[in-house]
Short mmCIF file of C-alpha atoms in Angstrom, two decimals:
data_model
loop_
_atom_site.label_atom_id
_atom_site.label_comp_id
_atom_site.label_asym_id
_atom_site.label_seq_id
_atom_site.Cartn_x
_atom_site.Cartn_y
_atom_site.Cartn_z
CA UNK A 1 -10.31 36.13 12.15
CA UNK A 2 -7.23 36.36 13.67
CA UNK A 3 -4.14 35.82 11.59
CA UNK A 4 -2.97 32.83 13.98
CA UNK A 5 -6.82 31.51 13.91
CA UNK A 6 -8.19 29.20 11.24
CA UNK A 7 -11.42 27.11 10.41
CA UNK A 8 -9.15 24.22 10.70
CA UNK A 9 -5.78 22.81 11.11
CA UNK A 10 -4.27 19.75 9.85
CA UNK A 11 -1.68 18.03 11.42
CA UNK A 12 0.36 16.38 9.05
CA UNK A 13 0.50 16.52 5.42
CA UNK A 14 0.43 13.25 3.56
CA UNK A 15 -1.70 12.03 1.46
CA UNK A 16 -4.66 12.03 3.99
CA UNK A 17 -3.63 15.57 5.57
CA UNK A 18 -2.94 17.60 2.25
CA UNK A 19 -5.97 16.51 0.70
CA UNK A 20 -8.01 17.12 3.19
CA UNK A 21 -6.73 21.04 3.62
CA UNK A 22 -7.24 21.16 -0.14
CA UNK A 23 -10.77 19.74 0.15
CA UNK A 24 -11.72 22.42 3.07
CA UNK A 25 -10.35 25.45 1.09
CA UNK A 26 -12.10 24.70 -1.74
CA UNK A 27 -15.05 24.65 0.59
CA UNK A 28 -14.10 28.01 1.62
CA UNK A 29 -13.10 27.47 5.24
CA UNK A 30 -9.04 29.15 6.17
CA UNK A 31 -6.98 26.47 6.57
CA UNK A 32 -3.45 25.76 7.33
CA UNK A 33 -1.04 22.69 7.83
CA UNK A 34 1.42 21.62 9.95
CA UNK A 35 4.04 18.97 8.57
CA UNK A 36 7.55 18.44 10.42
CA UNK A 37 9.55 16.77 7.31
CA UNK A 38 7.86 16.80 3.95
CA UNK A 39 5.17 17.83 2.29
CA UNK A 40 3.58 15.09 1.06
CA UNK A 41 4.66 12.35 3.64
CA UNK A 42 5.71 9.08 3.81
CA UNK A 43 3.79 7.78 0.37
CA UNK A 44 5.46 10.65 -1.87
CA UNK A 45 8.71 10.59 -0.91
CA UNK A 46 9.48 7.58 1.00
CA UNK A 47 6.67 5.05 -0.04
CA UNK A 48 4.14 4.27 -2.62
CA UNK A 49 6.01 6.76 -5.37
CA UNK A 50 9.54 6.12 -5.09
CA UNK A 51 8.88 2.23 -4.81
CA UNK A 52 7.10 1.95 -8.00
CA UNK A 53 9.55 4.06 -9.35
CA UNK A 54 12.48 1.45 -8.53
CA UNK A 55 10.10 -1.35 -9.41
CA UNK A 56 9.53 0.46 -13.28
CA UNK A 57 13.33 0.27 -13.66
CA UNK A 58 13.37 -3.47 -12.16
CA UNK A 59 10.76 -4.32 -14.72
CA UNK A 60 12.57 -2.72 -17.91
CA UNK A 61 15.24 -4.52 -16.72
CA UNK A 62 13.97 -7.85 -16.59
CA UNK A 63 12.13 -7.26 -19.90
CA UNK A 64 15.64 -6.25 -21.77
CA UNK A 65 16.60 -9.73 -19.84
CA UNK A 66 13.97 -11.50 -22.05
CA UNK A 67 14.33 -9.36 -24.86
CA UNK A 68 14.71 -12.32 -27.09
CA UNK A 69 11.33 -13.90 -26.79
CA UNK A 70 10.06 -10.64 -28.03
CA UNK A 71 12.57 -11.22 -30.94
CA UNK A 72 14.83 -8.38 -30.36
CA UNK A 73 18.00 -8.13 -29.24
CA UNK A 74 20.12 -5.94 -26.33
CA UNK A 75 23.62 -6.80 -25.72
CA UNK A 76 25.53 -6.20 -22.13
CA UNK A 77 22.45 -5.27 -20.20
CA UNK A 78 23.17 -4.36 -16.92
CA UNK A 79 22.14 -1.67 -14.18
CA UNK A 80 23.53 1.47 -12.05
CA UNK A 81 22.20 0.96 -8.42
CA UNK A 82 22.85 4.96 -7.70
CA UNK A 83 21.06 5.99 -11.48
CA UNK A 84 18.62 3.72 -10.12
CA UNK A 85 17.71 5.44 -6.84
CA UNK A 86 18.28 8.82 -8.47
CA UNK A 87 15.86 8.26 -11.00
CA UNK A 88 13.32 7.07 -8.14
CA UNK A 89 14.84 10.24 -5.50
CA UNK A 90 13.78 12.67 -8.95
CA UNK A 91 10.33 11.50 -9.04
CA UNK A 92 9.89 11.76 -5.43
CA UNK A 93 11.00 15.40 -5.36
CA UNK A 94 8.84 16.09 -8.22
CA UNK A 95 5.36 15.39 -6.87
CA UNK A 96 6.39 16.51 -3.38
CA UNK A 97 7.09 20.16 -4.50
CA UNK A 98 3.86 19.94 -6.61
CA UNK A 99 2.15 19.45 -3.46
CA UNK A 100 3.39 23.05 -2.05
CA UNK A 101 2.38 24.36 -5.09
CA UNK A 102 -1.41 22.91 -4.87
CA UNK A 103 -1.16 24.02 -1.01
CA UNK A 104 -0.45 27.42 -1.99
CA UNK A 105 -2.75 27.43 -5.10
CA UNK A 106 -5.70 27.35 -2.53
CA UNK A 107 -4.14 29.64 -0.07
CA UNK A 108 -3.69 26.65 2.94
CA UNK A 109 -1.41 28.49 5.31
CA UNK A 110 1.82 26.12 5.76
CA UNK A 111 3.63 25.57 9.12
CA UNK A 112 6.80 23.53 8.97
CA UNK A 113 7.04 22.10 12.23
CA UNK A 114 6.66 19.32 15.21
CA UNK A 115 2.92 20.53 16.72
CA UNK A 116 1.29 19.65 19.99
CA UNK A 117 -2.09 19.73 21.50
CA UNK A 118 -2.19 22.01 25.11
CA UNK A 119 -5.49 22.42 24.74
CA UNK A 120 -8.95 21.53 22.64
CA UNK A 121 -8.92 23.99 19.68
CA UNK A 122 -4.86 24.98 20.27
CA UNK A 123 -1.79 23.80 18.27
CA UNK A 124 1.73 24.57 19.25
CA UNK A 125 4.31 24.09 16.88
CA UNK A 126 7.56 24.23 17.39
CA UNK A 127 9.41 25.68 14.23
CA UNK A 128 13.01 26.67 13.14
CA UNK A 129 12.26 31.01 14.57
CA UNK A 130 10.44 29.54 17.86
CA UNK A 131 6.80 28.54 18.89
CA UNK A 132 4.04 29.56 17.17
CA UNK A 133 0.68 29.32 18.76
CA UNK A 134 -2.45 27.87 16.43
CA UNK A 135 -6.15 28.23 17.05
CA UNK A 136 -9.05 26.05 15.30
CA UNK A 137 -12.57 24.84 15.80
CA UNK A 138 -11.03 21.50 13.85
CA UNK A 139 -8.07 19.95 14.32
CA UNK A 140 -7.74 16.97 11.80
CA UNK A 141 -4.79 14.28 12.97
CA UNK A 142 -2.58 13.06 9.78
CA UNK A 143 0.33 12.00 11.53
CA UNK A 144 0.95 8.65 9.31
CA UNK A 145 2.74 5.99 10.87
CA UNK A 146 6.30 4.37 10.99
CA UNK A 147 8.25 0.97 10.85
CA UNK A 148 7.53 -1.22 13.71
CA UNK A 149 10.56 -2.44 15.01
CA UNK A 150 11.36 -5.57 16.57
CA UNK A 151 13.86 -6.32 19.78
CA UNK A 152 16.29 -7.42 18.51
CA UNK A 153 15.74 -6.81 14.57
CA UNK A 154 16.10 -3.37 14.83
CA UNK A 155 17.35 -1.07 11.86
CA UNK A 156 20.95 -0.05 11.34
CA UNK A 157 20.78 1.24 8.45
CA UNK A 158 23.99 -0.89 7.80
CA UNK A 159 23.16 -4.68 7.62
CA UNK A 160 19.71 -4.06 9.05
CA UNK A 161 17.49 -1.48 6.89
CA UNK A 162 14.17 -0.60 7.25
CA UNK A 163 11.85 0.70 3.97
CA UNK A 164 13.65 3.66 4.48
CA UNK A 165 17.24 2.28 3.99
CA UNK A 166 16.17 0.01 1.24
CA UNK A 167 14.88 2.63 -0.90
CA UNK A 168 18.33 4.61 -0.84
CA UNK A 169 20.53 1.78 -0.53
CA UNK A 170 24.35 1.96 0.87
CA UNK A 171 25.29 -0.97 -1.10
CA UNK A 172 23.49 -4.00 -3.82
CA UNK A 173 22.51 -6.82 -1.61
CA UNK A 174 24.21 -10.34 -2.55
CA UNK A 175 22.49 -12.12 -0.43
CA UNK A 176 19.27 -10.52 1.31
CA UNK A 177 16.39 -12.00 4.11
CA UNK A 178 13.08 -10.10 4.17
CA UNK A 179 10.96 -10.20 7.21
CA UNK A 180 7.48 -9.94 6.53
CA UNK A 181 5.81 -10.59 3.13
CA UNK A 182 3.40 -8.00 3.08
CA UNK A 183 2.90 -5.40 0.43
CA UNK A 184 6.20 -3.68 1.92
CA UNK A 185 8.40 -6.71 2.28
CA UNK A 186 7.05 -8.42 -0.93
CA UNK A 187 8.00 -5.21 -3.65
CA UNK A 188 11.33 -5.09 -2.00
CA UNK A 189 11.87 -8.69 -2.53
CA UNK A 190 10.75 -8.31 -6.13
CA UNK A 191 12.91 -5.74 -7.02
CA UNK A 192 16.30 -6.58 -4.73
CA UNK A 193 15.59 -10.13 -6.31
CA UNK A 194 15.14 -8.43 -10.12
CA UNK A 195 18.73 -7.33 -9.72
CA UNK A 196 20.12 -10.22 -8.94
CA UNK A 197 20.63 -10.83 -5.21
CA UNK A 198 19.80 -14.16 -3.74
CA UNK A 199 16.43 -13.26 -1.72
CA UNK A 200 14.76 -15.55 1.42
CA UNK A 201 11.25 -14.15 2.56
CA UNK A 202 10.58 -15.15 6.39
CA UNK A 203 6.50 -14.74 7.15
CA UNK A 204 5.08 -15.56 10.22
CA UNK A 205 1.94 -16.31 8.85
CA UNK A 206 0.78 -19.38 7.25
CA UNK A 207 1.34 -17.90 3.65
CA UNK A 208 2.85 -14.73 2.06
CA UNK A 209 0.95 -11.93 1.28
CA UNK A 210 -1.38 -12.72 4.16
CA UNK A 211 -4.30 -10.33 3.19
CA UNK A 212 -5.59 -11.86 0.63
CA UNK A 213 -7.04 -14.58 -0.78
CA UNK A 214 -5.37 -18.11 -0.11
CA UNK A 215 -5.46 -18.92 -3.94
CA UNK A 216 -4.01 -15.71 -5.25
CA UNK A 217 -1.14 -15.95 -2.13
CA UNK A 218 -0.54 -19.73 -3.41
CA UNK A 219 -0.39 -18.30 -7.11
CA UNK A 220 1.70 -15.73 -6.07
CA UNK A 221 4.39 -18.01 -4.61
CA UNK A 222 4.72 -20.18 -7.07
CA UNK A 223 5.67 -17.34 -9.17
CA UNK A 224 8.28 -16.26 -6.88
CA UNK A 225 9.69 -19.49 -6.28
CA UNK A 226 9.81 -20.30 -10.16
CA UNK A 227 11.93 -16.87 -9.82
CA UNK A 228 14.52 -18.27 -7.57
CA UNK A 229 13.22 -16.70 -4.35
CA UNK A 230 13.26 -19.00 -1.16
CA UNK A 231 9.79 -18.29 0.68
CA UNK A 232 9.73 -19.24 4.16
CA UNK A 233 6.26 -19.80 5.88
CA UNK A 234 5.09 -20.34 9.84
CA UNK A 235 8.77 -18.83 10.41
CA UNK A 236 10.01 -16.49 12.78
CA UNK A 237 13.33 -14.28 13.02
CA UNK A 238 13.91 -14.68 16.67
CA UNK A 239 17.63 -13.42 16.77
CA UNK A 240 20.11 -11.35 14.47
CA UNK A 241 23.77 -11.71 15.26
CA UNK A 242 25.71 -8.76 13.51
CA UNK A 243 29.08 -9.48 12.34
CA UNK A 244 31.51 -7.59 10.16
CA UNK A 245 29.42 -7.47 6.48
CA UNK A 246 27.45 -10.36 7.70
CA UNK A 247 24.58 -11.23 9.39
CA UNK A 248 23.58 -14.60 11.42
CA UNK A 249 19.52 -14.98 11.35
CA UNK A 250 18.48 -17.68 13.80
CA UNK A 251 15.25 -18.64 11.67
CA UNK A 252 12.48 -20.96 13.70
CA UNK A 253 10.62 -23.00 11.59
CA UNK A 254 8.28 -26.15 12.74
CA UNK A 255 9.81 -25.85 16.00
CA UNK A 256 13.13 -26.05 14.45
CA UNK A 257 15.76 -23.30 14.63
CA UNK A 258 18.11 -23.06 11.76
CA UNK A 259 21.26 -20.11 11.32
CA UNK A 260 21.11 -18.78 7.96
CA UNK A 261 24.04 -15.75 6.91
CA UNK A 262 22.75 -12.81 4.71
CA UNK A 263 24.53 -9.32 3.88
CA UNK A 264 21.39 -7.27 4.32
CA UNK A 265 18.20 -7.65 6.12
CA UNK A 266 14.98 -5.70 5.37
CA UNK A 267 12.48 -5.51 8.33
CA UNK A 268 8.70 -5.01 7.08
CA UNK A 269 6.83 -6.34 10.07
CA UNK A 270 4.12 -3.53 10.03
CA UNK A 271 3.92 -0.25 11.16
CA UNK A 272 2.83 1.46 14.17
CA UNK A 273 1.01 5.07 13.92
CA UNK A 274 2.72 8.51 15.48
CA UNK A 275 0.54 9.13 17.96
CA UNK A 276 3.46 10.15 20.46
CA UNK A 277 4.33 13.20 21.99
CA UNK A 278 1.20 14.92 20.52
CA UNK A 279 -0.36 15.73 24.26
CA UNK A 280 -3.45 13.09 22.50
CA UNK A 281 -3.51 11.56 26.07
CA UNK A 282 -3.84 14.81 27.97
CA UNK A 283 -7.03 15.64 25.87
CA UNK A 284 -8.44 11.97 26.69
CA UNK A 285 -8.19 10.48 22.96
CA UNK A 286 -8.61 7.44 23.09
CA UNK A 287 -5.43 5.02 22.18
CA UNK A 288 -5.54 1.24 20.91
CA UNK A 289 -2.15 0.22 20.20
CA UNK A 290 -0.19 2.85 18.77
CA UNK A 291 -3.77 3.78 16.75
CA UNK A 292 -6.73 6.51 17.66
CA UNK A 293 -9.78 4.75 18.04
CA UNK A 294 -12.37 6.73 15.63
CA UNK A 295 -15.84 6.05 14.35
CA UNK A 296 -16.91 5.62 11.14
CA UNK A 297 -16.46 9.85 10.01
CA UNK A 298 -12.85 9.47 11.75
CA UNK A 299 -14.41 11.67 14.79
CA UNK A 300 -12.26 10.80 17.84
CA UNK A 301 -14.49 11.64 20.50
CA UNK A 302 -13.15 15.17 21.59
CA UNK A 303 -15.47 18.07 19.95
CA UNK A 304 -13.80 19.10 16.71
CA UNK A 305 -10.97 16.75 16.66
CA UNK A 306 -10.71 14.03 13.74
CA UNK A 307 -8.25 11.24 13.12
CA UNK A 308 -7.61 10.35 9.25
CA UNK A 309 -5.00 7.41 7.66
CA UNK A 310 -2.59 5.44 8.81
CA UNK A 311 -2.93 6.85 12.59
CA UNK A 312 -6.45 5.84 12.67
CA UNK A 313 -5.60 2.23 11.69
CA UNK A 314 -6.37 -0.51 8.76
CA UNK A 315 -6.53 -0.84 6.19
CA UNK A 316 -2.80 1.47 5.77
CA UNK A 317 -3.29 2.89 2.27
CA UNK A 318 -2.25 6.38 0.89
CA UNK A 319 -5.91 6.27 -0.92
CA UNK A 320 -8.07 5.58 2.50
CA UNK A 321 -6.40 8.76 3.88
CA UNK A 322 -7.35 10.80 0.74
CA UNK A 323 -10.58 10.14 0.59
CA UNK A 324 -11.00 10.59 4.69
CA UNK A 325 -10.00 13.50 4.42
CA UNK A 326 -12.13 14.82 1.92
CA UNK A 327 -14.71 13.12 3.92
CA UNK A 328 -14.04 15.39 6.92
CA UNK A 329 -13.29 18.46 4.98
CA UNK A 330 -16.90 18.19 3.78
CA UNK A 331 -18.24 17.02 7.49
CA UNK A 332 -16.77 20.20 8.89
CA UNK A 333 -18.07 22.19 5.84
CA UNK A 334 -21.67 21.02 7.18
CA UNK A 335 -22.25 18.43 4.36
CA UNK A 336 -23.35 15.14 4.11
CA UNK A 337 -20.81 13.01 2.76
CA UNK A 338 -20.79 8.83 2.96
CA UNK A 339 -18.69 7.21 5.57
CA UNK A 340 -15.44 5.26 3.82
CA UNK A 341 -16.42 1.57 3.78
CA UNK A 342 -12.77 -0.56 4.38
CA UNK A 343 -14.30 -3.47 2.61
CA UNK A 344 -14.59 -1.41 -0.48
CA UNK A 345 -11.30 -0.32 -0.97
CA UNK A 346 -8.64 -1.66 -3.33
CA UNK A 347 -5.18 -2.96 -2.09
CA UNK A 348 -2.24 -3.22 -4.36
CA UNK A 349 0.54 -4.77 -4.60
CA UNK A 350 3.61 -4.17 -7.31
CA UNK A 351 5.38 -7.21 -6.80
CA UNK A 352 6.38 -9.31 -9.78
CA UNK A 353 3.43 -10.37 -10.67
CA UNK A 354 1.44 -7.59 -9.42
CA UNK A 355 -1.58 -8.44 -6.74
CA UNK A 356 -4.79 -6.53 -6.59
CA UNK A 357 -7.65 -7.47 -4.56
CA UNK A 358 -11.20 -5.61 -3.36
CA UNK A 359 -14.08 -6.83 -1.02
CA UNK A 360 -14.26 -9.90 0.87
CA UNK A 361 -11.72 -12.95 0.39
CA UNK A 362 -14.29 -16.55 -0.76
CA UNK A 363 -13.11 -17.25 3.13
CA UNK A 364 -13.70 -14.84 4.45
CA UNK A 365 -17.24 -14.40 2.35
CA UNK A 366 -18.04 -17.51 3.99
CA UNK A 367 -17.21 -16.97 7.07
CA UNK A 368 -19.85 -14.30 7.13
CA UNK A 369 -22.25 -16.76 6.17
CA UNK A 370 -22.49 -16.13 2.82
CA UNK A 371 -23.15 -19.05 -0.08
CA UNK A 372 -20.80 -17.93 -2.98
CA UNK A 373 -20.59 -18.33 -6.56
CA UNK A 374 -17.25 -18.05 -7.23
CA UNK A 375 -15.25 -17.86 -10.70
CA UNK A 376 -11.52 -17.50 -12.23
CA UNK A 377 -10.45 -17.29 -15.27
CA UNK A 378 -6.74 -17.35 -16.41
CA UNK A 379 -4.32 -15.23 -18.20
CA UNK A 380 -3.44 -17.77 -20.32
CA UNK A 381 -6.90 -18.23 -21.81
CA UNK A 382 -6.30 -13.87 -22.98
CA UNK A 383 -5.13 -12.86 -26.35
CA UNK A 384 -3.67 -9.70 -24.57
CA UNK A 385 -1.64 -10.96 -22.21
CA UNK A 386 0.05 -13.52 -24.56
CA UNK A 387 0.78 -10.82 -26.77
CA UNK A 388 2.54 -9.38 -23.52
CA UNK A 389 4.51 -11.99 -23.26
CA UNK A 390 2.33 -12.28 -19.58
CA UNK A 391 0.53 -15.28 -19.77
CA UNK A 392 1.21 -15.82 -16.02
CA UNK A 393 -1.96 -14.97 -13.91
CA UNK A 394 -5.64 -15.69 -12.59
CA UNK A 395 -8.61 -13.27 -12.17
CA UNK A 396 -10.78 -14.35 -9.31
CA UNK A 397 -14.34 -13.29 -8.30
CA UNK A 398 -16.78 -14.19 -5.49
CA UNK A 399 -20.63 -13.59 -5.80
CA UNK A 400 -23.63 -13.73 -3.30
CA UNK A 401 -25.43 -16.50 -4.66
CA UNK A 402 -28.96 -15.40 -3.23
CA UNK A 403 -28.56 -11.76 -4.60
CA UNK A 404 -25.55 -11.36 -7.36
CA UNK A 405 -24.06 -8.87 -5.50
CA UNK A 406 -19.81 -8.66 -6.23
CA UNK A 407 -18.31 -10.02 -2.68
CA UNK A 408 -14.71 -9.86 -3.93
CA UNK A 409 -12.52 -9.64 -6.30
CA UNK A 410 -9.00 -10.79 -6.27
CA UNK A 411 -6.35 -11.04 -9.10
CA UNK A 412 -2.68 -12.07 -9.59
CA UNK A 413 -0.73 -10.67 -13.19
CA UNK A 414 0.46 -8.16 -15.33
CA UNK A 415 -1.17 -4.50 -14.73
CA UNK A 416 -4.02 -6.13 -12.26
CA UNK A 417 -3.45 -2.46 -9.93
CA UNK A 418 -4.93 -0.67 -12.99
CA UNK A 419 -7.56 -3.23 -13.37
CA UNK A 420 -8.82 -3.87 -10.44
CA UNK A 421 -10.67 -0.33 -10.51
CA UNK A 422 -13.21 -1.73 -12.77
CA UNK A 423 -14.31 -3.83 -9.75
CA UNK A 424 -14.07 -0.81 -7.64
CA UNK A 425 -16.57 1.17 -9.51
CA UNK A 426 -18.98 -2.07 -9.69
CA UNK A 427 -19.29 -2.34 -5.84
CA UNK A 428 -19.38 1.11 -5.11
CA UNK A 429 -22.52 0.93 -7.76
CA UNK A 430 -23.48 -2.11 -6.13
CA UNK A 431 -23.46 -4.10 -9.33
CA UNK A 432 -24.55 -7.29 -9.57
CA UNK A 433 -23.22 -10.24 -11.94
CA UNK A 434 -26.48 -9.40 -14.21
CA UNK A 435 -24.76 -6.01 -14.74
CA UNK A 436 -21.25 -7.24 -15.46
CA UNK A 437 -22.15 -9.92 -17.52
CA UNK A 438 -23.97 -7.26 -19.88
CA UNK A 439 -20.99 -5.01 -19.55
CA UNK A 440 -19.27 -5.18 -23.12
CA UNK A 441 -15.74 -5.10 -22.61
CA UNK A 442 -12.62 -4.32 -25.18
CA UNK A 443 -11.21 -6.41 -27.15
CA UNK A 444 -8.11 -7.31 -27.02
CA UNK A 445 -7.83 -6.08 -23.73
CA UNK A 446 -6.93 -7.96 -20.12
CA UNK A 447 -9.49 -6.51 -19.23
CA UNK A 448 -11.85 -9.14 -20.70
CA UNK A 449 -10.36 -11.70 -18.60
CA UNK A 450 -12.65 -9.83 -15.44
CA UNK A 451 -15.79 -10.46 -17.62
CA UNK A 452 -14.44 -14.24 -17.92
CA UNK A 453 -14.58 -14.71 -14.56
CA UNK A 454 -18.00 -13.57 -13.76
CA UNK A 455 -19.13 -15.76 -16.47
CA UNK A 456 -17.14 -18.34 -14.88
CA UNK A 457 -19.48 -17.89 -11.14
CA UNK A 458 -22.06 -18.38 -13.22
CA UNK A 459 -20.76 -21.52 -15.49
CA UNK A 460 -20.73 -19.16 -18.55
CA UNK A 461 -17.37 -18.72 -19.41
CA UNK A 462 -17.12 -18.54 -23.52
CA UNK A 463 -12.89 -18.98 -23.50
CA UNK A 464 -11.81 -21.45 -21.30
#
């Protein structure tokens, strides 16, 4: 094979496009990537990572805040913004250079670089020496996605900031407006709000945190509210004015238009895939708004070429990419791996308290036409999480009532991203409540508080 010619090339090397080259060269086929910025992407070094990074120091903070009800003492706590980000810019750095070092642990060829199609089977990418022409049965698209900006609302990276900007910030917000409370929007507003500035969350939507379940959103904002942050529902940033260190939002609520002054603005209204300037349209791929329109083993149509991630739309999480890309990895290997179900994949959210949520929603169970059993139970009825010092928080679960089978699960509290795995595991197994109930679970744990609430479907709860 020629030195220029692999098995496959990946284009883009995130957390779909990395693992996916890893995947194929442990299945023996010559692989090599092509990534313009960073190895790693968007999630290691300007998402998922450095974010929970800034939100660990946000939440030692506010725990030294409260040190008293744990009995101890901490005089003149306060914070440096800059150790802050630094400590958060470390970490990023850290796992992004261990992904060059897996890359080149299973001899993937790396191409730093912007690529194009010309043809089926070609890449051209366009490098710091000059062009350099690829060949490849399979081509697998990782290009991620951005911010979607807004006319009007766009990003300065002055008063306006998108993820980007927040997560190295210029200054400490005093007073800050987030548009859009999804997972984005909502851990910035946690952790801006942590530190002290005065936070107001605008969401279009009828309730923050749209995606999931109405209960856990309505738990959820209670708990923000309680924290001093002004939520703003069925509301809609229609105009910025930019003055000197301050910024006019005309805010419509109810018909109503009120002018509200902030220092900083974060936009996190979505995000819109990088599907431009690739030649996609040239080689007929088909486009649905900013997304490539796939089936269900991310094949786009066009012989040999695969979309994976955040380009090949929702849900938009580091993990779906991962694991469709080893999907295709083994596809092009000639096995016979399972297609990724959506419905069976975790979201999670590191907000103050955390959100975690798997399956269907009870609504949206029933809008399927589904009869539900559905049960909570709450972290105040846990031995754990009063021991925490977390008694604020619900575990929620929704069963088929004809068969048993786990719809959903949905939970608002301390540590609920680690525990909502558990879940995870059940409906990939296809549990039923039979099976959970018999699962014996730790004690003390949080995790108990899951086997509550299947009890609780069922009208068998022992501790509440």
């Amino acid at each position: 094979m020629a030195a220029n010619s692999f098995d496959l090339i990946v284009i883009g090397a995130g957390p779909g496009g990395y693992v996916a080259a890893i995947r194929a060269a442990q299945l023996g086929l010559k692989v090599a990537v092509v990534e313009r910025e960073h190895l790693g992407g968007i999630c290691l070094n300007w998402g998922c990572i450095p974010t929970k990074a800034l939100l660990r120091s946000a939440e030692v903070f506010h725990l030294m805040e409260r040190a008293k009800d744990f009995g101890l003492s901490a005089d003149k706590i306060g914070y440096d913004l800059d150790a802050v980000v630094k400590r958060s810019r470390g970490v990023a750095k850290q796992l992004s250079s261990g992904v060059g070092h897996l890359l080149k642990k299973n001899k993937v060829t790396v191409v730093m670089g912007a690529a194009t199609l010309p043809a089926k089977g070609k890449v051209s990418v366009k490098t710091d020496k000059g062009t350099e022409e690829l060949t490849a049965k399979n081509i697998i698209l990782a290009t991620g996605a951005r911010a979607r900006e807004l006319p009007g609302l766009e990003a300065d990276g002055d008063l306006v900031w998108t993820y980007k900007h927040a997560l190295n910030p210029p200054r400490m917000p005093k007073k800050l407006l987030v548009i859009g409370s999804g997972a984005i929007g909502i851990e910035f507003a946690s952790f801006f709000k942590t530190l002290g500035a005065e936070t107001t969350v605008v969401e279009v939507m009828d309730r923050v945190l749209p995606v999931e379940d109405a209960e856990i959103s309505a738990f959820a904002k209670k708990q923000f509210v309680k924290q001093g942050m002004t939520i703003m529902e069925k509301s809609m940033v229609k105009q910025l004015d930019r003055g000197k260190g301050t910024v006019t939002a005309h805010i419509e609520t109810g018909g109503k238009l009120e002018k509200m002054a902030f220092d900083t603005v974060i936009s996190a209204v979505g995000i819109v895939g990088n599907v431009e300037g690739l030649g996609l349209e040239a080689l007929g791929v088909k486009l649905d708004r900013s997304h490539v329109v796939t089936d269900e083993f991310c094949r786009t149509g066009i012989d040999g070429l695969f979309a994976i991630g955040d380009i090949a739309g929702a849900p938009w999480l580091a993990h779906k990419a991962s694991h469709e890309g080893v999907m295709v990895a083994e596809l092009i290997a000639g096995q016979h791996p399972h297609p990724v179900k959506p419905e069976s994949i975790a979201g999670c959210t590191y907000c103050q308290p955390q959100v975690a949520s798997v399956g269907y929603s009870e609504a949206k169970a029933k809008e399927l036409g589904y009869d539900v059993k559905v049960g909570r139970f709450p972290f105040i009825g846990n031995g754990k999480a009063i021991a925490l010092g977390e008694p604020e928080g619900m575990v929620k679960t929704v069963f088929d009532a004809a068969t048993g089978e786990l719809l959903g699960a949905h939970m608002v509290g301390a540590e609920v991203t680690e525990l909502i795995q558990g879940y995870v595991v059940g409906r990939t197994l296809e549990t039923t409540e039979e099976d959970l109930m018999h699962t014996v679970f730790p004690h003390p744990t949080l995790s108990e508080m899951m086997h509550e609430s299947v009890l609780d479907a069922y009208g068998r709860a022992i501790h509440f």
